[in-house]
Amino acid sequence: MTPSASILLVDDDRHLAESMALWLREMSHQVETVATLSEAKQALATRRFDLVMTDLRLGGEDGFELIGYTRKKFPDVAVLVITGYATPETAVEAVRAGAYDLLTKPLIDDELTLAIERAIGQREITRQNEELRQQLDRRAGLENILSHDYRMLKIFDVVDSIADARASVLITGENGTGKSMIARAIHARSQRRSGPFVEVACGALPDTLLESELFGHVAGAYTGANTDRAGKFQLADSGTLFLDEIATATPAMQVKLLRVLQEFQFEQLGGTETHSVDTRVILATNENLSQAVEAGRFRQDLYYRVNVVNIVLPSLRERMGDLPLLVDHFLREAAETCGRDVDGFDMDAIETMQAYAWPGNIRQLENVVERAVLLGRGPVLTVEDLPPELTGSGADASTSLTAGSAPTVSLGDVSGKTLREALEGPERQIILQTLRANHWNRAATADDLDINRTTLYKKMKRLGLDDPRLQFA
């Protein structure tokens, strides 16, 4: 059922406006009708509205001026354009000016009802996002981790619980899910926050250099070592040491790490003096360490030592309800950095991003938003401003799959993935598009996909499609 809304209806056809207002009132909406641009501006200044519905031709006046005025002066009011003279170019221009959607006369009742429902729903999501952003900004150490997904909220609680413990923490998750940010949040919320936070990318260094980097060396330890040098464990004393890509450590390095994590004592490379430190160690990997142990690539005793507390970060496709919030955050950052005046993405662009599997997760999303801000041609960014891998229209997009009447989807880059991982993206896109086509009726969606409802529910949960906020995105 469409929620009740306060609507300003702007149309110079008095008969049509009153007829539509009567129908809207029967739908439990509060409606005020005006015929001119000046009357609309006066109404907006004297009363709070949820939605403005306007024609583009208001006698001798231009409805585009009202769209721009509303967007600038009352950004929390959604604008829905209704016109009998629409062209594809008109629709694009209206959306870029700030309209939520454009409908053509004569109107279909169900189409208008759905458009109003989505416009109000999106407005409510925007309001909730702003409230959540303000709440998150008050969480010291978590201000840059934007989420209202229940999985991430549980992780925030874990961060609070373990912040002051000395036990090692293992953060696992795909590349780009924000493991470094969680590590920094743990440090920032701990009593060690005044101490140093030192980060080491273990996979970026060969074994000999990694040992010197972690434990330091004495003069003469190797060619070019002319002076003593403190290692990262010493530099992080009284603070936190974050070891990223720990699964890349060689067996010899794993032995040395096991000792220092047990005793917090070590010798520098080439030295004999034993050093003791008070360092909190957080480790991260994108690999499954239990499988690495079974394969003999990772020591079992080291695995048990580092896996005292395991924080598993969900992929972006598993928390797709967060995408609008993250997009808005990255867009504001990119617009400020690039000096661009950008209002945001239109709904088609948001839906395209939500249908994508995001193998590079949040890091990839940030890059996509920054690219769109840099290359966008107007204040409202569209699907045309997204890279080819999202739209499936470029040279580097893969061949599409079509099965009967199923949606057309792109496989994307499948190199290095298991069959299940490679199929997650297309499967998610097909289910999402079918849900939208059936207005989120799960029974009808299951019938269209020729699967039972229990299977559909399990797939939706696994693919991050069980978030009810997606229905209004």
Short mmCIF file of C-alpha atoms in Angstrom, two decimals:
data_model
loop_
_atom_site.label_atom_id
_atom_site.label_comp_id
_atom_site.label_asym_id
_atom_site.label_seq_id
_atom_site.Cartn_x
_atom_site.Cartn_y
_atom_site.Cartn_z
CA MET A 1 0.00 0.00 0.00
CA THR A 2 1.30 3.43 -0.97
CA PRO A 3 2.12 5.51 2.13
CA SER A 4 0.15 8.75 2.59
CA ALA A 5 2.02 11.79 1.26
CA SER A 6 1.68 15.55 1.03
CA ILE A 7 1.65 16.37 -2.70
CA LEU A 8 1.84 19.67 -4.60
CA LEU A 9 0.19 19.21 -8.03
CA VAL A 10 1.23 21.81 -10.63
CA ASP A 11 -0.75 21.86 -13.90
CA ASP A 12 -2.36 24.71 -15.88
CA ASP A 13 -5.18 22.39 -16.99
CA ARG A 14 -7.55 23.05 -14.07
CA HIS A 15 -10.01 20.29 -15.02
CA LEU A 16 -7.28 17.66 -15.29
CA ALA A 17 -5.58 18.87 -12.11
CA GLU A 18 -8.78 18.69 -10.03
CA SER A 19 -9.64 15.27 -11.44
CA MET A 20 -6.19 13.93 -10.58
CA ALA A 21 -6.28 15.59 -7.15
CA LEU A 22 -9.61 13.89 -6.39
CA TRP A 23 -8.14 10.49 -7.32
CA LEU A 24 -5.03 11.13 -5.21
CA ARG A 25 -7.14 12.15 -2.21
CA GLU A 26 -9.09 8.89 -2.57
CA MET A 27 -5.67 7.20 -2.24
CA SER A 28 -5.28 8.96 1.18
CA HIS A 29 -2.83 11.62 -0.06
CA GLN A 30 -3.02 15.31 0.91
CA VAL A 31 -3.07 17.35 -2.31
CA GLU A 32 -2.79 21.05 -3.12
CA THR A 33 -3.22 22.19 -6.73
CA VAL A 34 -1.69 25.28 -8.37
CA ALA A 35 -1.50 26.39 -11.99
CA THR A 36 1.54 28.66 -12.28
CA LEU A 37 5.21 28.72 -11.41
CA SER A 38 4.83 31.60 -8.96
CA GLU A 39 1.96 29.84 -7.16
CA ALA A 40 4.07 26.68 -6.88
CA LYS A 41 7.01 28.60 -5.37
CA GLN A 42 4.71 30.33 -2.90
CA ALA A 43 3.15 26.99 -1.87
CA LEU A 44 6.58 25.42 -1.36
CA ALA A 45 7.63 28.36 0.81
CA THR A 46 4.57 28.18 3.06
CA ARG A 47 3.94 24.43 3.44
CA ARG A 48 5.98 21.25 3.70
CA PHE A 49 5.50 18.76 0.85
CA ASP A 50 6.80 15.24 0.29
CA LEU A 51 6.33 15.31 -3.47
CA VAL A 52 5.88 17.82 -6.30
CA MET A 53 4.06 16.57 -9.41
CA THR A 54 4.40 19.03 -12.28
CA ASP A 55 3.73 19.39 -15.98
CA LEU A 56 6.57 20.73 -18.13
CA ARG A 57 4.34 23.21 -19.98
CA LEU A 58 2.68 25.66 -17.61
CA GLY A 59 1.08 28.14 -19.96
CA GLY A 60 3.95 30.33 -21.06
CA GLU A 61 6.20 29.10 -18.23
CA ASP A 62 8.77 26.30 -18.17
CA GLY A 63 8.37 23.37 -15.77
CA PHE A 64 12.13 22.78 -15.88
CA GLU A 65 12.57 25.99 -13.89
CA LEU A 66 10.36 24.55 -11.12
CA ILE A 67 12.39 21.32 -11.08
CA GLY A 68 15.65 23.23 -10.64
CA TYR A 69 14.12 25.58 -8.06
CA THR A 70 12.77 22.69 -5.98
CA ARG A 71 16.04 20.76 -6.20
CA LYS A 72 18.03 23.80 -5.03
CA LYS A 73 15.71 25.24 -2.37
CA PHE A 74 13.98 22.07 -1.11
CA PRO A 75 16.35 19.15 -1.82
CA ASP A 76 14.37 16.74 0.39
CA VAL A 77 11.23 17.15 -1.78
CA ALA A 78 10.93 14.62 -4.62
CA VAL A 79 9.80 15.84 -8.07
CA LEU A 80 7.69 13.74 -10.44
CA VAL A 81 7.16 15.07 -13.97
CA ILE A 82 3.86 14.39 -15.79
CA THR A 83 3.60 15.56 -19.39
CA GLY A 84 1.89 14.80 -22.65
CA TYR A 85 4.86 15.92 -24.75
CA ALA A 86 7.62 13.56 -23.60
CA THR A 87 10.52 12.39 -25.75
CA PRO A 88 13.54 10.32 -24.66
CA GLU A 89 15.58 13.53 -24.69
CA THR A 90 12.98 15.29 -22.53
CA ALA A 91 13.08 12.46 -19.99
CA VAL A 92 16.87 12.55 -19.74
CA GLU A 93 16.84 16.34 -19.42
CA ALA A 94 14.19 16.20 -16.68
CA VAL A 95 16.12 13.63 -14.65
CA ARG A 96 19.34 15.57 -15.03
CA ALA A 97 17.52 18.70 -13.84
CA GLY A 98 16.57 16.86 -10.65
CA ALA A 99 13.30 15.05 -11.33
CA TYR A 100 12.91 11.58 -9.84
CA ASP A 101 10.90 10.21 -12.78
CA LEU A 102 8.84 11.25 -15.82
CA LEU A 103 5.41 9.86 -16.76
CA THR A 104 3.47 10.54 -19.96
CA LYS A 105 -0.21 11.36 -20.30
CA PRO A 106 -2.68 9.69 -20.39
CA LEU A 107 -1.67 8.22 -17.05
CA ILE A 108 -2.17 4.62 -16.01
CA ASP A 109 -3.34 4.36 -12.38
CA ASP A 110 -0.97 1.54 -11.42
CA GLU A 111 1.96 3.27 -13.11
CA LEU A 112 1.31 6.51 -11.21
CA THR A 113 0.79 4.68 -7.92
CA LEU A 114 4.10 2.83 -8.31
CA ALA A 115 5.95 6.01 -9.28
CA ILE A 116 4.63 7.85 -6.21
CA GLU A 117 5.46 4.91 -3.96
CA ARG A 118 9.04 4.69 -5.27
CA ALA A 119 9.60 8.44 -5.10
CA ILE A 120 8.42 8.58 -1.49
CA GLY A 121 10.35 5.42 -0.65
CA GLN A 122 13.57 6.84 -2.09
CA ARG A 123 13.02 10.08 -0.18
CA GLU A 124 12.65 8.07 3.04
CA ILE A 125 15.83 6.10 2.28
CA THR A 126 17.70 9.37 1.72
CA ARG A 127 16.45 10.67 5.05
CA GLN A 128 17.42 7.45 6.84
CA ASN A 129 20.84 7.50 5.19
CA GLU A 130 21.43 11.01 6.48
CA GLU A 131 20.41 10.01 10.00
CA LEU A 132 22.62 6.94 9.87
CA ARG A 133 25.54 8.99 8.55
CA GLN A 134 25.18 11.37 11.47
CA GLN A 135 25.06 8.43 13.89
CA LEU A 136 28.10 6.80 12.33
CA ASP A 137 30.02 10.05 12.38
CA ARG A 138 29.65 10.02 16.15
CA ARG A 139 31.27 6.58 16.42
CA ALA A 140 34.96 7.24 17.03
CA GLY A 141 37.08 5.06 14.78
CA LEU A 142 34.09 3.94 12.72
CA GLU A 143 33.25 7.24 11.05
CA ASN A 144 34.56 6.09 7.65
CA ILE A 145 32.82 2.71 7.73
CA LEU A 146 29.34 3.47 6.41
CA SER A 147 26.76 0.71 6.77
CA HIS A 148 23.32 -0.11 8.09
CA ASP A 149 23.58 -3.78 7.09
CA TYR A 150 22.94 -6.12 10.02
CA ARG A 151 26.15 -8.06 9.31
CA MET A 152 28.25 -4.92 9.58
CA LEU A 153 26.39 -3.72 12.67
CA LYS A 154 27.30 -7.00 14.36
CA ILE A 155 30.93 -6.42 13.36
CA PHE A 156 30.80 -2.94 14.91
CA ASP A 157 29.67 -4.59 18.16
CA VAL A 158 32.56 -7.05 17.97
CA VAL A 159 34.99 -4.17 17.41
CA ASP A 160 33.68 -2.53 20.57
CA SER A 161 34.01 -5.78 22.53
CA ILE A 162 37.60 -6.62 21.55
CA ALA A 163 39.09 -3.13 21.22
CA ASP A 164 41.03 -3.32 24.48
CA ALA A 165 41.90 -7.03 24.41
CA ARG A 166 45.50 -7.95 23.59
CA ALA A 167 44.48 -11.12 21.77
CA SER A 168 45.34 -11.34 18.10
CA VAL A 169 42.55 -10.53 15.65
CA LEU A 170 42.21 -12.13 12.22
CA ILE A 171 40.18 -10.14 9.67
CA THR A 172 39.12 -12.11 6.59
CA GLY A 173 37.24 -11.07 3.49
CA GLU A 174 37.58 -10.48 -0.22
CA ASN A 175 39.88 -7.81 -1.60
CA GLY A 176 38.41 -4.34 -1.25
CA THR A 177 36.01 -5.11 1.62
CA GLY A 178 37.70 -2.72 4.06
CA LYS A 179 39.92 -4.94 6.22
CA SER A 180 42.41 -2.12 6.81
CA MET A 181 39.62 0.23 7.90
CA ILE A 182 38.33 -2.30 10.45
CA ALA A 183 41.86 -2.73 11.80
CA ARG A 184 42.19 1.04 12.18
CA ALA A 185 38.78 1.18 13.88
CA ILE A 186 39.86 -1.42 16.44
CA HIS A 187 43.00 0.62 17.16
CA ALA A 188 41.07 3.92 17.36
CA ARG A 189 38.56 2.52 19.86
CA SER A 190 41.21 0.92 22.08
CA GLN A 191 43.29 2.36 24.91
CA ARG A 192 46.22 2.17 22.49
CA ARG A 193 44.72 4.90 20.30
CA SER A 194 47.41 7.38 21.40
CA GLY A 195 50.09 4.92 20.27
CA PRO A 196 51.20 4.25 16.69
CA PHE A 197 49.24 2.28 14.09
CA VAL A 198 51.73 0.57 11.77
CA GLU A 199 50.64 -1.28 8.62
CA VAL A 200 52.68 -3.83 6.65
CA ALA A 201 51.63 -5.42 3.35
CA CYS A 202 53.33 -8.81 3.69
CA GLY A 203 52.71 -9.82 0.09
CA ALA A 204 54.58 -6.80 -1.27
CA LEU A 205 58.00 -7.86 0.10
CA PRO A 206 60.28 -10.86 -0.44
CA ASP A 207 61.04 -12.98 2.62
CA THR A 208 64.40 -11.43 3.53
CA LEU A 209 63.15 -7.88 3.25
CA LEU A 210 59.96 -8.76 5.14
CA GLU A 211 62.01 -10.11 8.07
CA SER A 212 64.07 -6.91 8.14
CA GLU A 213 60.89 -4.83 7.81
CA LEU A 214 59.19 -6.57 10.74
CA PHE A 215 62.08 -7.16 13.13
CA GLY A 216 64.67 -4.61 12.01
CA HIS A 217 68.37 -5.32 11.40
CA VAL A 218 71.78 -4.49 12.79
CA ALA A 219 74.60 -2.88 10.82
CA GLY A 220 76.28 -5.40 8.53
CA ALA A 221 73.34 -7.82 8.53
CA TYR A 222 73.39 -7.74 4.71
CA THR A 223 74.95 -5.71 1.94
CA GLY A 224 73.82 -2.12 2.25
CA ALA A 225 72.82 -2.40 5.93
CA ASN A 226 75.16 0.32 7.16
CA THR A 227 73.30 1.21 10.36
CA ASP A 228 70.98 -0.41 12.88
CA ARG A 229 67.32 -0.10 11.93
CA ALA A 230 64.24 -0.66 14.08
CA GLY A 231 61.55 -2.96 12.70
CA LYS A 232 57.78 -2.51 12.58
CA PHE A 233 57.24 -4.48 15.78
CA GLN A 234 59.39 -1.98 17.65
CA LEU A 235 57.85 1.00 15.89
CA ALA A 236 54.38 -0.25 16.89
CA ASP A 237 55.36 -0.69 20.57
CA SER A 238 52.44 0.45 22.80
CA GLY A 239 50.31 0.61 19.65
CA THR A 240 48.95 -1.68 16.95
CA LEU A 241 50.69 -3.58 14.14
CA PHE A 242 48.49 -4.55 11.18
CA LEU A 243 49.87 -7.39 9.04
CA ASP A 244 47.94 -7.54 5.77
CA GLU A 245 48.08 -10.49 3.33
CA ILE A 246 49.44 -12.77 6.07
CA ALA A 247 48.74 -15.89 3.99
CA THR A 248 51.63 -14.95 1.68
CA ALA A 249 54.23 -15.43 4.46
CA THR A 250 56.69 -18.24 3.74
CA PRO A 251 57.03 -21.27 6.10
CA ALA A 252 60.27 -19.85 7.54
CA MET A 253 58.62 -16.49 8.24
CA GLN A 254 55.60 -18.25 9.75
CA VAL A 255 57.88 -19.88 12.34
CA LYS A 256 59.31 -16.50 13.35
CA LEU A 257 55.86 -14.93 13.51
CA LEU A 258 54.61 -17.75 15.73
CA ARG A 259 57.34 -17.07 18.28
CA VAL A 260 56.83 -13.31 18.40
CA LEU A 261 53.04 -13.68 18.68
CA GLN A 262 53.48 -16.12 21.58
CA GLU A 263 56.23 -14.32 23.51
CA PHE A 264 56.37 -10.81 21.96
CA GLN A 265 60.13 -11.24 21.84
CA PHE A 266 62.45 -11.37 18.81
CA GLU A 267 65.98 -10.71 17.57
CA GLN A 268 66.78 -8.28 14.80
CA LEU A 269 68.14 -9.64 11.53
CA GLY A 270 71.86 -10.29 12.06
CA GLY A 271 71.63 -9.52 15.79
CA THR A 272 71.73 -11.55 19.02
CA GLU A 273 70.00 -9.20 21.47
CA THR A 274 66.42 -10.17 22.37
CA HIS A 275 63.89 -7.35 22.19
CA SER A 276 60.53 -7.32 23.98
CA VAL A 277 57.55 -5.25 22.85
CA ASP A 278 54.00 -4.47 23.94
CA THR A 279 52.34 -4.55 20.54
CA ARG A 280 48.75 -5.45 19.59
CA VAL A 281 48.77 -7.50 16.38
CA ILE A 282 45.89 -7.55 13.88
CA LEU A 283 46.22 -9.75 10.80
CA ALA A 284 44.23 -9.89 7.57
CA THR A 285 43.90 -12.13 4.54
CA ASN A 286 41.62 -12.68 1.58
CA GLU A 287 42.37 -16.41 1.62
CA ASN A 288 40.66 -19.21 3.54
CA LEU A 289 43.38 -20.04 6.08
CA SER A 290 41.74 -23.28 7.20
CA GLN A 291 41.98 -24.55 3.62
CA ALA A 292 45.58 -23.30 3.46
CA VAL A 293 46.32 -25.34 6.60
CA GLU A 294 44.79 -28.46 5.03
CA ALA A 295 46.86 -27.87 1.90
CA GLY A 296 50.05 -27.52 3.98
CA ARG A 297 50.66 -23.90 2.96
CA PHE A 298 50.01 -22.42 6.40
CA ARG A 299 51.15 -23.72 9.78
CA GLN A 300 48.36 -25.12 11.91
CA ASP A 301 49.85 -23.84 15.18
CA LEU A 302 50.19 -20.32 13.73
CA TYR A 303 46.61 -20.50 12.46
CA TYR A 304 45.33 -21.28 15.95
CA ARG A 305 47.47 -18.47 17.38
CA VAL A 306 46.18 -15.77 14.99
CA ASN A 307 42.58 -17.00 14.86
CA VAL A 308 41.68 -16.07 18.44
CA VAL A 309 39.07 -13.58 17.18
CA ASN A 310 37.98 -13.86 13.56
CA ILE A 311 36.09 -10.98 11.93
CA VAL A 312 34.63 -12.01 8.56
CA LEU A 313 33.77 -9.02 6.36
CA PRO A 314 30.88 -9.53 3.93
CA SER A 315 31.37 -8.71 0.28
CA LEU A 316 29.60 -5.68 -1.19
CA ARG A 317 27.16 -7.94 -3.08
CA GLU A 318 26.10 -9.38 0.31
CA ARG A 319 25.30 -5.90 1.70
CA MET A 320 23.83 -4.28 -1.40
CA GLY A 321 21.40 -2.27 0.72
CA ASP A 322 24.43 -0.17 1.71
CA LEU A 323 25.25 0.76 -1.89
CA PRO A 324 23.24 4.03 -2.08
CA LEU A 325 24.80 5.18 1.21
CA LEU A 326 28.32 4.33 0.04
CA VAL A 327 27.75 5.89 -3.39
CA ASP A 328 26.58 9.13 -1.80
CA HIS A 329 29.61 9.20 0.51
CA PHE A 330 32.13 8.54 -2.27
CA LEU A 331 30.37 11.00 -4.59
CA ARG A 332 30.61 13.83 -2.06
CA GLU A 333 34.30 13.07 -1.48
CA ALA A 334 35.08 12.89 -5.20
CA ALA A 335 33.11 16.04 -6.01
CA GLU A 336 35.00 17.98 -3.36
CA THR A 337 38.38 16.61 -4.43
CA CYS A 338 37.73 17.22 -8.13
CA GLY A 339 36.01 20.58 -7.68
CA ARG A 340 32.88 19.35 -9.50
CA ASP A 341 29.27 20.36 -8.82
CA VAL A 342 27.48 16.98 -8.93
CA ASP A 343 24.03 16.24 -7.51
CA GLY A 344 24.10 12.44 -7.68
CA PHE A 345 23.22 9.40 -9.79
CA ASP A 346 19.79 8.84 -11.33
CA MET A 347 17.79 5.72 -10.43
CA ASP A 348 18.74 3.78 -13.56
CA ALA A 349 22.41 4.21 -12.67
CA ILE A 350 21.80 3.12 -9.06
CA GLU A 351 19.85 0.07 -10.23
CA THR A 352 22.63 -0.82 -12.68
CA MET A 353 25.16 -0.63 -9.87
CA GLN A 354 22.96 -2.75 -7.60
CA ALA A 355 22.67 -5.43 -10.29
CA TYR A 356 26.46 -5.71 -10.63
CA ALA A 357 28.44 -8.33 -8.65
CA TRP A 358 31.32 -5.98 -7.63
CA PRO A 359 34.28 -8.41 -7.62
CA GLY A 360 36.49 -5.55 -6.37
CA ASN A 361 33.98 -4.66 -3.64
CA ILE A 362 34.00 -1.24 -1.96
CA ARG A 363 37.38 -0.24 -3.40
CA GLN A 364 36.02 -0.85 -6.92
CA LEU A 365 32.82 1.08 -6.12
CA GLU A 366 34.86 4.06 -4.93
CA ASN A 367 36.86 4.04 -8.16
CA VAL A 368 33.69 3.79 -10.29
CA VAL A 369 32.10 6.75 -8.50
CA GLU A 370 35.27 8.84 -8.82
CA ARG A 371 35.47 8.02 -12.54
CA ALA A 372 31.83 9.03 -13.05
CA VAL A 373 32.39 12.34 -11.25
CA LEU A 374 35.47 13.07 -13.36
CA LEU A 375 33.90 12.13 -16.70
CA GLY A 376 30.23 12.98 -16.08
CA ARG A 377 28.66 15.50 -18.44
CA GLY A 378 26.03 16.95 -16.14
CA PRO A 379 25.04 17.48 -12.50
CA VAL A 380 23.05 14.22 -12.51
CA LEU A 381 25.12 11.14 -13.39
CA THR A 382 23.51 8.45 -15.56
CA VAL A 383 24.18 4.91 -16.79
CA GLU A 384 26.21 6.45 -19.60
CA ASP A 385 28.69 7.71 -17.00
CA LEU A 386 29.36 4.18 -15.69
CA PRO A 387 32.25 2.04 -17.01
CA PRO A 388 31.58 -0.72 -19.58
CA GLU A 389 32.02 -3.60 -17.14
CA LEU A 390 28.89 -2.44 -15.28
CA THR A 391 26.70 -1.82 -18.33
CA GLY A 392 27.94 -4.70 -20.48
CA SER A 393 28.23 -2.34 -23.44
CA GLY A 394 31.99 -1.92 -23.82
CA ALA A 395 34.77 -3.77 -25.57
CA ASP A 396 35.93 -5.31 -22.30
CA ALA A 397 32.48 -6.56 -21.36
CA SER A 398 31.90 -10.29 -21.71
CA THR A 399 29.41 -12.02 -23.97
CA SER A 400 25.93 -11.88 -22.49
CA LEU A 401 23.83 -14.88 -21.52
CA THR A 402 20.21 -15.15 -22.57
CA ALA A 403 17.90 -17.97 -21.53
CA GLY A 404 14.33 -17.74 -22.82
CA SER A 405 12.78 -14.60 -21.41
CA ALA A 406 15.38 -14.29 -18.64
CA PRO A 407 17.20 -10.97 -18.30
CA THR A 408 20.40 -10.44 -20.28
CA VAL A 409 23.41 -10.38 -17.98
CA SER A 410 27.17 -10.07 -18.30
CA LEU A 411 29.56 -12.67 -16.95
CA GLY A 412 32.27 -10.09 -16.27
CA ASP A 413 35.83 -11.19 -15.54
CA VAL A 414 35.81 -14.87 -14.49
CA SER A 415 39.56 -15.48 -14.47
CA GLY A 416 40.80 -17.14 -11.29
CA LYS A 417 37.29 -17.83 -10.00
CA THR A 418 35.55 -21.09 -9.16
CA LEU A 419 32.45 -21.95 -11.16
CA ARG A 420 30.20 -20.92 -8.26
CA GLU A 421 31.99 -17.59 -7.83
CA ALA A 422 31.84 -16.88 -11.58
CA LEU A 423 28.10 -17.55 -11.70
CA GLU A 424 27.21 -15.45 -8.63
CA GLY A 425 27.14 -12.18 -10.58
CA PRO A 426 24.81 -13.34 -13.41
CA GLU A 427 22.64 -15.28 -10.95
CA ARG A 428 22.24 -12.22 -8.73
CA GLN A 429 21.40 -9.98 -11.68
CA ILE A 430 18.77 -12.40 -13.04
CA ILE A 431 17.07 -12.80 -9.66
CA LEU A 432 17.17 -9.03 -8.95
CA GLN A 433 15.69 -8.10 -12.33
CA THR A 434 12.99 -10.77 -12.03
CA LEU A 435 12.07 -9.56 -8.52
CA ARG A 436 11.74 -6.02 -9.85
CA ALA A 437 9.67 -7.19 -12.82
CA ASN A 438 7.28 -8.88 -10.35
CA HIS A 439 7.27 -5.91 -7.95
CA TRP A 440 9.13 -8.04 -5.37
CA ASN A 441 6.45 -10.73 -5.30
CA ARG A 442 8.59 -13.72 -4.31
CA ALA A 443 6.03 -16.37 -5.26
CA ALA A 444 5.70 -14.94 -8.79
CA THR A 445 9.48 -14.58 -9.03
CA ALA A 446 10.02 -18.22 -8.05
CA ASP A 447 7.46 -19.30 -10.67
CA ASP A 448 9.15 -17.22 -13.40
CA LEU A 449 12.56 -18.65 -12.50
CA ASP A 450 11.13 -22.18 -12.28
CA ILE A 451 12.46 -22.78 -8.77
CA ASN A 452 10.65 -23.34 -5.47
CA ARG A 453 10.26 -20.49 -3.00
CA THR A 454 12.57 -22.02 -0.39
CA THR A 455 15.38 -22.17 -2.95
CA LEU A 456 14.69 -18.56 -3.96
CA TYR A 457 14.82 -17.39 -0.32
CA LYS A 458 18.16 -19.15 0.24
CA LYS A 459 19.63 -17.66 -2.92
CA MET A 460 18.40 -14.17 -1.99
CA LYS A 461 20.05 -14.45 1.41
CA ARG A 462 23.34 -15.75 -0.05
CA LEU A 463 23.44 -13.04 -2.72
CA GLY A 464 22.49 -10.15 -0.41
CA LEU A 465 19.02 -9.66 -1.93
CA ASP A 466 17.09 -10.14 1.31
CA ASP A 467 17.43 -6.49 2.34
CA PRO A 468 13.91 -4.93 2.13
CA ARG A 469 15.44 -1.51 1.34
CA LEU A 470 16.27 -2.81 -2.16
CA GLN A 471 12.57 -2.66 -3.00
CA PHE A 472 12.67 1.13 -2.87
CA ALA A 473 16.10 1.60 -4.49
#
